[in-house]
């Protein structure tokens, strides 16, 4: 009924499936309530959802009139696996399934050799490949690290995702770029390797008294977070409704969260901090200490 004109006028339906404004810019493709993309070269209309206890996705392929719905009862992460399952089912129904992936083992030195910071264009975001406890991970600017599974000598799949990347090399065999295949589609996008260090922020030790001045609640328009010591006396930050994340110091006035590539810069330099500036990706958010 929705897609055949029984619910909306033709103009309203056209607007619903037309990406619009900032949200419509690549790679988002978001319209008035749905996201528009492609799957195996066909138009894809989709939207996911989730809250405490469940994640879900509904997708529709108008050319073939195929609909897939996946519901999952779960706490914590899970949207990536749900989306990958839904798209895999849709591709199978189309008769154009995604190729099977067979994980392989690579020596740790081979994984270490492809570490680095890869950038999309001259001013675009980065993806950092970093070896963590024997596992190669990918971390986009402002995001958290995702584990990669080798499926070829130079090909690595994102776990619980259809996306993968392939390392490109020069004549000497040295890595020069990654080719990223979002959702396993298309010819991929080339992200050249840069000279930037891939190690991430280096943690330093600060006395507990120096860390204690950061403890408190901070408020900014549309965002609030709490900084506190847990039962093991480890400093954490928590946004309401989200899990608490451990904080490390990289400077006397700066804390960072490695899992989400975020930094907090505090002011003033002495006494209880009155502001905390969150730096994550392109976002710069100044939060003020909440008065007790």
mmCIF file of C-alpha atoms in Angstrom:
data_model
loop_
_atom_site.group_PDB
_atom_site.id
_atom_site.type_symbol
_atom_site.label_atom_id
_atom_site.label_comp_id
_atom_site.label_asym_id
_atom_site.label_seq_id
_atom_site.Cartn_x
_atom_site.Cartn_y
_atom_site.Cartn_z
ATOM 1 C CA UNK A 1 0.000 0.000 0.000
ATOM 2 C CA UNK A 2 2.798 2.417 0.887
ATOM 3 C CA UNK A 3 4.725 1.867 -2.323
ATOM 4 C CA UNK A 4 1.729 1.767 -4.686
ATOM 5 C CA UNK A 5 0.079 5.079 -3.858
ATOM 6 C CA UNK A 6 -2.579 3.949 -1.383
ATOM 7 C CA UNK A 7 -1.050 5.761 1.607
ATOM 8 C CA UNK A 8 0.783 8.798 0.219
ATOM 9 C CA UNK A 9 0.329 11.026 -2.791
ATOM 10 C CA UNK A 10 2.853 10.574 -5.559
ATOM 11 C CA UNK A 11 4.587 13.832 -4.576
ATOM 12 C CA UNK A 12 4.784 12.906 -0.883
ATOM 13 C CA UNK A 13 6.186 9.490 -1.770
ATOM 14 C CA UNK A 14 8.752 11.084 -4.097
ATOM 15 C CA UNK A 15 9.925 13.359 -1.289
ATOM 16 C CA UNK A 16 10.069 10.485 1.182
ATOM 17 C CA UNK A 17 12.497 8.525 -0.984
ATOM 18 C CA UNK A 18 14.568 11.529 -2.111
ATOM 19 C CA UNK A 19 17.681 12.260 -0.005
ATOM 20 C CA UNK A 20 17.481 15.822 1.239
ATOM 21 C CA UNK A 21 19.659 18.447 2.929
ATOM 22 C CA UNK A 22 22.742 17.609 4.962
ATOM 23 C CA UNK A 23 21.357 14.194 5.869
ATOM 24 C CA UNK A 24 21.019 13.395 2.188
ATOM 25 C CA UNK A 25 24.648 14.016 1.343
ATOM 26 C CA UNK A 26 26.859 10.976 0.660
ATOM 27 C CA UNK A 27 27.384 8.592 2.275
ATOM 28 C CA UNK A 28 24.153 9.058 4.266
ATOM 29 C CA UNK A 29 21.527 9.159 1.503
ATOM 30 C CA UNK A 30 18.793 9.981 4.011
ATOM 31 C CA UNK A 31 15.360 11.238 2.930
ATOM 32 C CA UNK A 32 12.242 12.113 4.914
ATOM 33 C CA UNK A 33 12.190 8.995 7.036
ATOM 34 C CA UNK A 34 14.092 6.418 4.988
ATOM 35 C CA UNK A 35 17.612 5.862 3.684
ATOM 36 C CA UNK A 36 18.247 5.312 -0.012
ATOM 37 C CA UNK A 37 21.110 3.185 -1.243
ATOM 38 C CA UNK A 38 21.837 0.256 -3.517
ATOM 39 C CA UNK A 39 22.135 -3.488 -3.147
ATOM 40 C CA UNK A 40 23.713 -5.593 -5.885
ATOM 41 C CA UNK A 41 23.117 -2.686 -8.277
ATOM 42 C CA UNK A 42 19.426 -2.291 -7.394
ATOM 43 C CA UNK A 43 17.711 0.588 -5.591
ATOM 44 C CA UNK A 44 17.425 -0.031 -1.853
ATOM 45 C CA UNK A 45 15.034 1.700 0.558
ATOM 46 C CA UNK A 46 15.750 0.928 4.204
ATOM 47 C CA UNK A 47 15.664 1.960 7.826
ATOM 48 C CA UNK A 48 16.984 0.378 10.984
ATOM 49 C CA UNK A 49 16.010 0.915 14.588
ATOM 50 C CA UNK A 50 16.866 -0.072 18.102
ATOM 51 C CA UNK A 51 16.623 0.700 21.773
ATOM 52 C CA UNK A 52 17.382 -1.202 24.981
ATOM 53 C CA UNK A 53 16.549 -4.845 24.283
ATOM 54 C CA UNK A 54 16.190 -4.944 20.512
ATOM 55 C CA UNK A 55 17.601 -3.983 17.125
ATOM 56 C CA UNK A 56 15.819 -4.214 13.794
ATOM 57 C CA UNK A 57 15.908 -3.372 10.099
ATOM 58 C CA UNK A 58 13.343 -3.185 7.299
ATOM 59 C CA UNK A 59 14.497 -2.952 3.689
ATOM 60 C CA UNK A 60 12.696 -2.889 0.345
ATOM 61 C CA UNK A 61 13.867 -3.394 -3.248
ATOM 62 C CA UNK A 62 11.287 -1.637 -5.441
ATOM 63 C CA UNK A 63 12.378 -3.069 -8.806
ATOM 64 C CA UNK A 64 11.843 -6.639 -7.618
ATOM 65 C CA UNK A 65 9.236 -5.964 -4.895
ATOM 66 C CA UNK A 66 11.327 -7.788 -2.290
ATOM 67 C CA UNK A 67 10.983 -6.894 1.394
ATOM 68 C CA UNK A 68 13.184 -8.170 4.209
ATOM 69 C CA UNK A 69 12.575 -7.582 7.914
ATOM 70 C CA UNK A 70 14.937 -8.731 10.652
ATOM 71 C CA UNK A 71 14.236 -8.377 14.373
ATOM 72 C CA UNK A 72 16.700 -9.271 17.111
ATOM 73 C CA UNK A 73 16.257 -9.253 20.861
ATOM 74 C CA UNK A 74 19.599 -8.174 22.278
ATOM 75 C CA UNK A 75 21.351 -5.812 24.646
ATOM 76 C CA UNK A 76 24.401 -3.888 23.498
ATOM 77 C CA UNK A 77 25.843 -4.041 19.987
ATOM 78 C CA UNK A 78 24.057 -5.879 17.217
ATOM 79 C CA UNK A 79 22.894 -3.525 14.453
ATOM 80 C CA UNK A 80 25.787 -4.444 12.162
ATOM 81 C CA UNK A 81 25.004 -8.156 12.227
ATOM 82 C CA UNK A 82 21.275 -7.512 11.715
ATOM 83 C CA UNK A 83 21.926 -5.282 8.686
ATOM 84 C CA UNK A 84 24.382 -7.759 7.160
ATOM 85 C CA UNK A 85 21.882 -10.602 7.590
ATOM 86 C CA UNK A 86 19.027 -8.607 6.019
ATOM 87 C CA UNK A 87 21.103 -7.589 3.001
ATOM 88 C CA UNK A 88 22.422 -11.127 2.570
ATOM 89 C CA UNK A 89 18.848 -12.452 2.547
ATOM 90 C CA UNK A 90 17.796 -9.809 0.012
ATOM 91 C CA UNK A 91 20.729 -10.612 -2.276
ATOM 92 C CA UNK A 92 19.876 -14.327 -2.054
ATOM 93 C CA UNK A 93 16.234 -13.602 -2.921
ATOM 94 C CA UNK A 94 17.433 -11.611 -5.945
ATOM 95 C CA UNK A 95 19.428 -14.599 -7.143
ATOM 96 C CA UNK A 96 22.617 -12.529 -6.810
ATOM 97 C CA UNK A 97 24.078 -13.604 -3.456
ATOM 98 C CA UNK A 98 27.213 -12.133 -1.940
ATOM 99 C CA UNK A 99 30.305 -14.318 -2.389
ATOM 100 C CA UNK A 100 31.063 -16.636 0.491
ATOM 101 C CA UNK A 101 33.909 -15.527 2.745
ATOM 102 C CA UNK A 102 36.414 -17.994 4.107
ATOM 103 C CA UNK A 103 38.549 -16.659 6.978
ATOM 104 C CA UNK A 104 42.266 -17.382 6.765
ATOM 105 C CA UNK A 105 45.141 -16.999 9.209
ATOM 106 C CA UNK A 106 47.919 -14.541 8.447
ATOM 107 C CA UNK A 107 51.212 -14.205 10.341
ATOM 108 C CA UNK A 108 51.231 -11.324 12.780
ATOM 109 C CA UNK A 109 54.101 -9.678 10.916
ATOM 110 C CA UNK A 110 51.929 -9.557 7.760
ATOM 111 C CA UNK A 111 49.174 -7.834 9.725
ATOM 112 C CA UNK A 112 51.629 -5.382 11.267
ATOM 113 C CA UNK A 113 52.993 -4.468 7.825
ATOM 114 C CA UNK A 114 49.687 -2.917 6.688
ATOM 115 C CA UNK A 115 49.230 -0.713 9.758
ATOM 116 C CA UNK A 116 48.875 2.977 9.038
ATOM 117 C CA UNK A 117 46.582 5.950 8.603
ATOM 118 C CA UNK A 118 44.686 5.947 5.301
ATOM 119 C CA UNK A 119 42.828 9.098 4.198
ATOM 120 C CA UNK A 120 39.835 9.629 1.917
ATOM 121 C CA UNK A 121 40.885 12.458 -0.404
ATOM 122 C CA UNK A 122 42.945 15.455 0.653
ATOM 123 C CA UNK A 123 40.748 16.648 3.537
ATOM 124 C CA UNK A 124 38.480 13.668 4.170
ATOM 125 C CA UNK A 125 38.195 11.309 7.135
ATOM 126 C CA UNK A 126 40.812 8.712 7.936
ATOM 127 C CA UNK A 127 40.791 4.999 8.651
ATOM 128 C CA UNK A 128 43.566 3.800 10.920
ATOM 129 C CA UNK A 129 44.633 0.180 10.667
ATOM 130 C CA UNK A 130 46.211 -0.884 13.937
ATOM 131 C CA UNK A 131 47.249 -4.246 15.367
ATOM 132 C CA UNK A 132 45.697 -4.746 18.820
ATOM 133 C CA UNK A 133 46.435 -7.950 20.765
ATOM 134 C CA UNK A 134 47.137 -9.828 17.548
ATOM 135 C CA UNK A 135 43.979 -8.599 15.774
ATOM 136 C CA UNK A 136 44.021 -6.046 12.956
ATOM 137 C CA UNK A 137 41.467 -3.282 13.599
ATOM 138 C CA UNK A 138 40.049 -0.408 11.562
ATOM 139 C CA UNK A 139 39.127 2.878 13.241
ATOM 140 C CA UNK A 140 37.464 5.696 11.289
ATOM 141 C CA UNK A 141 37.944 9.300 12.412
ATOM 142 C CA UNK A 142 35.776 9.869 15.485
ATOM 143 C CA UNK A 143 34.672 6.224 15.613
ATOM 144 C CA UNK A 144 35.558 3.121 17.531
ATOM 145 C CA UNK A 145 37.892 0.344 16.334
ATOM 146 C CA UNK A 146 36.347 -2.615 14.503
ATOM 147 C CA UNK A 147 38.066 -6.012 14.209
ATOM 148 C CA UNK A 148 39.059 -7.178 10.741
ATOM 149 C CA UNK A 149 39.105 -10.797 9.578
ATOM 150 C CA UNK A 150 41.633 -11.765 6.866
ATOM 151 C CA UNK A 151 39.864 -13.434 3.910
ATOM 152 C CA UNK A 152 42.814 -13.132 1.544
ATOM 153 C CA UNK A 153 46.471 -12.144 1.626
ATOM 154 C CA UNK A 154 45.559 -8.456 1.281
ATOM 155 C CA UNK A 155 41.788 -8.579 1.810
ATOM 156 C CA UNK A 156 40.141 -7.988 5.184
ATOM 157 C CA UNK A 157 36.445 -8.232 6.048
ATOM 158 C CA UNK A 158 34.702 -6.298 8.795
ATOM 159 C CA UNK A 159 33.215 -8.686 11.352
ATOM 160 C CA UNK A 160 29.378 -8.759 11.296
ATOM 161 C CA UNK A 161 29.354 -6.633 8.148
ATOM 162 C CA UNK A 162 29.389 -6.998 4.379
ATOM 163 C CA UNK A 163 32.057 -4.292 4.069
ATOM 164 C CA UNK A 164 35.659 -5.203 3.356
ATOM 165 C CA UNK A 165 38.902 -3.578 2.288
ATOM 166 C CA UNK A 166 41.803 -4.542 0.088
ATOM 167 C CA UNK A 167 45.371 -3.312 0.473
ATOM 168 C CA UNK A 168 47.012 -1.948 -2.680
ATOM 169 C CA UNK A 169 50.804 -2.119 -3.061
ATOM 170 C CA UNK A 170 53.528 -0.631 -5.232
ATOM 171 C CA UNK A 171 56.033 -2.554 -7.372
ATOM 172 C CA UNK A 172 58.188 -3.239 -4.309
ATOM 173 C CA UNK A 173 55.280 -4.742 -2.372
ATOM 174 C CA UNK A 174 54.919 -1.819 0.050
ATOM 175 C CA UNK A 175 51.332 -0.792 0.955
ATOM 176 C CA UNK A 176 50.248 2.440 -0.767
ATOM 177 C CA UNK A 177 46.466 2.569 -0.222
ATOM 178 C CA UNK A 178 43.392 0.680 0.822
ATOM 179 C CA UNK A 179 40.394 0.132 -1.437
ATOM 180 C CA UNK A 180 37.276 0.201 0.731
ATOM 181 C CA UNK A 181 34.113 -1.633 -0.381
ATOM 182 C CA UNK A 182 31.144 -0.300 1.610
ATOM 183 C CA UNK A 183 28.580 -3.080 2.123
ATOM 184 C CA UNK A 184 30.604 -5.197 -0.301
ATOM 185 C CA UNK A 185 29.334 -3.173 -3.279
ATOM 186 C CA UNK A 186 30.829 -1.500 -6.335
ATOM 187 C CA UNK A 187 34.416 -0.953 -7.412
ATOM 188 C CA UNK A 188 35.531 0.334 -4.039
ATOM 189 C CA UNK A 189 36.948 3.680 -2.964
ATOM 190 C CA UNK A 190 40.693 4.301 -2.757
ATOM 191 C CA UNK A 191 42.075 5.744 0.519
ATOM 192 C CA UNK A 192 45.823 6.493 0.099
ATOM 193 C CA UNK A 193 48.238 5.689 2.926
ATOM 194 C CA UNK A 194 49.550 8.797 4.717
ATOM 195 C CA UNK A 195 52.685 9.458 6.749
ATOM 196 C CA UNK A 196 50.693 10.082 9.955
ATOM 197 C CA UNK A 197 51.588 7.892 12.956
ATOM 198 C CA UNK A 198 49.120 5.091 13.606
ATOM 199 C CA UNK A 199 49.816 4.475 17.275
ATOM 200 C CA UNK A 200 47.089 6.808 18.595
ATOM 201 C CA UNK A 201 47.383 8.956 21.728
ATOM 202 C CA UNK A 202 50.046 7.927 24.208
ATOM 203 C CA UNK A 203 48.782 7.588 27.759
ATOM 204 C CA UNK A 204 50.619 9.247 30.646
ATOM 205 C CA UNK A 205 50.218 8.695 34.375
ATOM 206 C CA UNK A 206 48.696 11.483 36.463
ATOM 207 C CA UNK A 207 48.276 11.465 40.257
ATOM 208 C CA UNK A 208 44.767 10.668 41.421
ATOM 209 C CA UNK A 209 44.427 14.182 42.852
ATOM 210 C CA UNK A 210 45.061 15.641 39.399
ATOM 211 C CA UNK A 211 42.438 13.349 37.868
ATOM 212 C CA UNK A 212 39.928 14.092 40.621
ATOM 213 C CA UNK A 213 39.537 17.687 39.468
ATOM 214 C CA UNK A 214 37.832 16.399 36.302
ATOM 215 C CA UNK A 215 35.127 14.484 38.220
ATOM 216 C CA UNK A 216 31.637 15.913 37.801
ATOM 217 C CA UNK A 217 28.680 16.304 35.466
ATOM 218 C CA UNK A 218 28.996 18.391 32.311
ATOM 219 C CA UNK A 219 26.193 19.806 30.166
ATOM 220 C CA UNK A 220 26.138 21.076 26.562
ATOM 221 C CA UNK A 221 23.214 21.659 24.188
ATOM 222 C CA UNK A 222 21.968 18.194 23.277
ATOM 223 C CA UNK A 223 24.644 16.384 25.270
ATOM 224 C CA UNK A 224 25.428 15.560 28.864
ATOM 225 C CA UNK A 225 28.044 13.277 30.408
ATOM 226 C CA UNK A 226 29.406 12.297 33.792
ATOM 227 C CA UNK A 227 33.047 11.720 34.738
ATOM 228 C CA UNK A 228 33.633 9.541 37.798
ATOM 229 C CA UNK A 229 35.860 6.940 39.448
ATOM 230 C CA UNK A 230 34.516 3.373 39.413
ATOM 231 C CA UNK A 231 34.890 0.753 42.168
ATOM 232 C CA UNK A 232 38.423 -0.049 40.947
ATOM 233 C CA UNK A 233 39.347 3.655 41.112
ATOM 234 C CA UNK A 234 39.533 3.922 37.313
ATOM 235 C CA UNK A 235 38.327 7.187 35.787
ATOM 236 C CA UNK A 236 35.353 6.774 33.415
ATOM 237 C CA UNK A 237 33.027 8.890 31.298
ATOM 238 C CA UNK A 238 29.378 8.005 30.711
ATOM 239 C CA UNK A 239 26.607 9.499 28.594
ATOM 240 C CA UNK A 240 23.138 8.687 29.991
ATOM 241 C CA UNK A 241 21.895 5.425 28.538
ATOM 242 C CA UNK A 242 25.336 4.464 27.216
ATOM 243 C CA UNK A 243 28.032 2.215 28.701
ATOM 244 C CA UNK A 244 30.790 3.828 30.756
ATOM 245 C CA UNK A 245 34.167 4.096 29.000
ATOM 246 C CA UNK A 246 37.596 4.267 30.629
ATOM 247 C CA UNK A 247 39.538 7.514 30.353
ATOM 248 C CA UNK A 248 43.292 7.911 29.956
ATOM 249 C CA UNK A 249 45.371 11.080 30.194
ATOM 250 C CA UNK A 250 47.501 12.255 27.277
ATOM 251 C CA UNK A 251 48.351 15.643 28.877
ATOM 252 C CA UNK A 252 47.680 17.321 32.234
ATOM 253 C CA UNK A 253 44.510 18.902 30.822
ATOM 254 C CA UNK A 254 43.476 16.214 28.299
ATOM 255 C CA UNK A 255 41.764 12.842 28.634
ATOM 256 C CA UNK A 256 40.949 10.442 25.810
ATOM 257 C CA UNK A 257 38.777 7.407 25.098
ATOM 258 C CA UNK A 258 40.568 5.014 22.797
ATOM 259 C CA UNK A 259 37.437 3.031 21.903
ATOM 260 C CA UNK A 260 35.697 5.951 20.189
ATOM 261 C CA UNK A 261 38.615 8.215 19.186
ATOM 262 C CA UNK A 262 37.421 11.034 21.441
ATOM 263 C CA UNK A 263 39.320 13.612 23.526
ATOM 264 C CA UNK A 264 38.250 15.876 26.381
ATOM 265 C CA UNK A 265 40.203 19.093 27.018
ATOM 266 C CA UNK A 266 39.537 20.725 30.404
ATOM 267 C CA UNK A 267 39.818 24.302 31.666
ATOM 268 C CA UNK A 268 41.050 26.042 33.718
ATOM 269 C CA UNK A 269 44.479 24.507 34.297
ATOM 270 C CA UNK A 270 44.123 24.389 38.090
ATOM 271 C CA UNK A 271 41.324 23.524 40.503
ATOM 272 C CA UNK A 272 38.027 21.843 39.561
ATOM 273 C CA UNK A 273 37.505 21.909 35.807
ATOM 274 C CA UNK A 274 34.689 24.235 34.763
ATOM 275 C CA UNK A 275 34.502 23.253 31.092
ATOM 276 C CA UNK A 276 35.210 20.098 29.123
ATOM 277 C CA UNK A 277 35.622 20.409 25.346
ATOM 278 C CA UNK A 278 34.800 17.194 23.497
ATOM 279 C CA UNK A 279 36.797 16.666 20.291
ATOM 280 C CA UNK A 280 35.534 13.760 18.202
ATOM 281 C CA UNK A 281 35.972 13.684 14.449
ATOM 282 C CA UNK A 282 34.932 17.119 13.169
ATOM 283 C CA UNK A 283 32.808 17.806 16.257
ATOM 284 C CA UNK A 284 33.908 20.385 18.849
ATOM 285 C CA UNK A 285 31.458 20.544 21.778
ATOM 286 C CA UNK A 286 32.060 22.715 24.840
ATOM 287 C CA UNK A 287 30.301 21.398 27.951
ATOM 288 C CA UNK A 288 30.020 23.270 31.244
ATOM 289 C CA UNK A 289 30.241 21.728 34.697
ATOM 290 C CA UNK A 290 26.822 21.300 36.255
ATOM 291 C CA UNK A 291 26.384 23.276 39.468
ATOM 292 C CA UNK A 292 25.494 21.047 42.417
#
